[in-house]
Amino acid sequence: MSDRPSEAISKSYSVAITGSGGSGAVTTGRILLEAAAQCGFQGLMTRSAGPQIRGGESAAMVRFSPDPVECMGDEYDLLVGLDWRNVERFADELPLSDKSLILSDPAAGEVPAVLRSNGAEILEVQFKKFASGLPGGRLNMVALGAATRICGFTLEAMEAGIRAVLGGKGEEVVETAIQAVRLGFNHDHRPRITLNAPGKSDDHWSITGNQACGVGALRGGTRFVAAYPITPASEMLEWMAPKLEKLGGSLLQAEDELASINMIIGASFGGVPSLTATSGPGLSLMVEGLGLALVSETPVTVVNVMRGGPSTGIPTKSEQSDLNIALYGLHGDAPHLVFAPLSIRDCVFTTQWAVQLAEHLQTVAIVLSDQSLGQSQAIIEAPPARELPLARKVESEPGGDYQRYAITSDNVSPMTLPGTAAGMYTADGLEHNPHGTPSSMAVDHRSQLTKRLQKLEDFDFGDDWAEVQGEGRRCIVTWGSTAGVVNEVATWLQAQGSAIRIISLRLLAPLQRDRLMDLLSDSDKVLVVEQNHDGQLFHYLHSQGVLPANAESLAQPGPLPLRPGRIIRALSGGN
Amino acid sequence: MTVPALKAKDYKSGIKAVWCPGCGHFAVLSALTKAMAHLGLVKEQVAVVSGIGCSSRLPAYIDTYGFHGIHGRALAAASGLKAARPDLTVIVAGGDGDGFSIGGNHFLHACRRNMNMAYIVMDNEVYGMTKGQASPTTLPDWSNSKMTPHGTGIPSFNPAAIALAAGAGFIARGYSGEPSELTRLLVEAIEHPGFAFLQVLSGCVTYRPDQKQWKEEVHSADSDLPTDDPVKAAQMIQAGDGKATGIIYAKRFPVWQPENRTDAEINEIEKEFLL
Ligand SMILES: Cc1ncc(C[n+]2csc(CCOP(=O)(O)OP(=O)(O)O)c2C)c(N)n1
Ligand code: SF4
């Protein structure tokens, strides 16, 4: 039995491209991904950069397959070194094996020992020399040509990829790039790939997780966004701003996150579905506002694109360490909704669902995306539009004695919007009676607390609360982006005839306790997998009494991604 | 059908105010309802937004839509509401602590953003609600708070100067002891197209009984005000004693409001992701 799940079953090919500032590693990766897409593959590109704000050494990691790709594998099949300056900084992000191939320019010097140590084969191509023979020719494009051949892509697919990425820079740039790619392509070497290209699909999207959250927000009806820039969430906002404008909505760049959250509360009070996006430090600032939205029952959604924390932490790298603040950050008894998208593709549905549920239940929804989803580019099957029968209960013709916070059978009170006669009320963060009048009486506090809890507890969230894959007495419970790698492990184990069940939680709060316990009832080994240091999901599930006493935790903090082999080792009792 | 004109009392909600007898905020409430009646505002088209403090209790006492938010964030909530609902008349109310201390950053940016709303700060140079601590407008030697037994020792904040520097186009000062002038100033502030800042000297009888003196100290601003010259306004504000009432500065700047169009459908937008 191979211990390399990604290679053995997933029919994928992984390429890493690295180079110093200005060498164009990321552009090269983007084009390679687009070329793979042109051949009909699905794929994923993540990137890694040094500490410089702009420029500096960087690496692009591309993985493609005829099947969906939702994580990086254990090792790279091909490493393209545009040059080797500062590559040590990335060495632990670029695992290689004796089956890997390193493409290197002898002019860049010897391949560093850290990369050679696992016995990878080295293939030399004179990128620089070829490029210098071509006016305006760039060595990264020569390298890309060589990689094109190794990956088995056609020149036509590569040209389309070049047009998709460089088209905006003008025809001359495109033509020069194509010529340089040809030089590298025609160099004497052979394809190293055994995957059959499925052929271009009309139904594939090229999208980042941040954009996918934006699409979900728009599908869910979001028409007002206020936000303050922060890595790695800003691209979601930058993508949404011009789109909102075309859809009758708007985005307001606020002075800080305290403003963002309160602005969207104001807009939502006015009747417009509203959202903000941020990352850990911003979420910390918003927490008081979330309590206000919750108590005044003003629907809002916060997309929190997680990065390494606490404090400023590791702003450019991924981590799933904001579960605790999302669940417990608010003071008082403050039940609300917490979601986590399970893949870039799922960012669309999960965000749409969150926005519409916040509206429907008049509460706060927090969506925990992360840097690995948000800033990665993926080729995916287009996510189909889903009509969800979830909308704000608006009272447009209030009767004589309108009560904004009336106790109703489903504990959701019809809400009037400003402009409606006879429906006037003052929304309040102070505890209130059913009319909305501030009250510190025990009976009002108790009945409104119960209302705000029960509207969530009694709601039927249906089947979307989790994705469940497989059967068996062994079970992995995971959440958010980590679902990608966990599912890959499961698919591999199942192909080896080894039974396992995977539960990937999309809805973290309110926890679907009974449903989860039901699924776990016949498991005798449960492993909780997540990308943080302290095991936040593990402790949450324990506190809710859903885990058997012998359940185990695999919690690995960022910045390195969880790889399939790590999970396999944990399952077999190792670490 | 003609709708009978509303009187000031029609704008009162009937909820009993929590304020101490004699609190200046009563006069502000009453002047505001008079201003609303004067302007004939359609009640359901008005939203009164506030933060936290004695003064911020005001929205519940007015029979319009209201939003009583959290400490310091009234202007943010109001800006979001106005951005989403430009059809509403948005009036923001609060105290000096709410607006200048915890909410100071929003004050600066609301001045420069210049959305169409009136901002009324009931300035009593103290935190009434939390029982008498110094605020940004408290003089440095006021030592009646246990938290600052020697006084704050730092200069007080001049709200009008800050509003001017931050780009506000309407700056006025009123006094709760001069209710008819206050009503007039409120009318002007609500009517001003853009962000209108009205500082109201509104005494706290409980923690600042010394403010009874204001009756003697408050006076009308120079007859050649308001000006639309920011340099002159700055001179008047800086040289003044902070007790002159009237409109100090009025100038029209472009009002900011997000543009919304409806010339696309989501599925068209999504096409950009196709290969
Ligand atoms: C985040 C936060 N910090 C502190 C408080 C406590 N607090 C309530 S009102 C207030 C000051 C109110 O003073 P001001 O705005 O001047 O209004 P006044 O009561 O004097 O009318 C403070 C500090 C709070 N409610 N929220
Ligand atoms: S404490 Fe002061 S500001 Fe508050 S209600 Fe009483 S008098 Fe008014």
CSV table of C-alpha atoms in Angstrom, one decimal, chain A residues 472-475 520-527 548 550-551:
chain,number,residue,atom,x,y,z
A,472,GLY,CA,-17.6,3.0,8.7
A,473,ARG,CA,-16.7,2.8,12.3
A,474,ARG,CA,-13.8,5.2,11.8
A,475,CYS,CA,-14.8,8.7,11.5
A,520,LEU,CA,-21.2,9.3,15.4
A,521,SER,CA,-23.2,6.7,17.3
A,522,ASP,CA,-21.6,3.6,15.7
A,523,SER,CA,-18.1,5.0,15.5
A,524,ASP,CA,-15.4,3.5,17.6
A,525,LYS,CA,-12.7,5.8,16.5
A,526,VAL,CA,-13.2,9.5,15.9
A,527,LEU,CA,-10.6,12.0,14.8
A,548,PRO,CA,-17.0,9.8,22.6
A,550,ASN,CA,-11.7,8.3,23.3
A,551,ALA,CA,-12.0,10.8,20.4
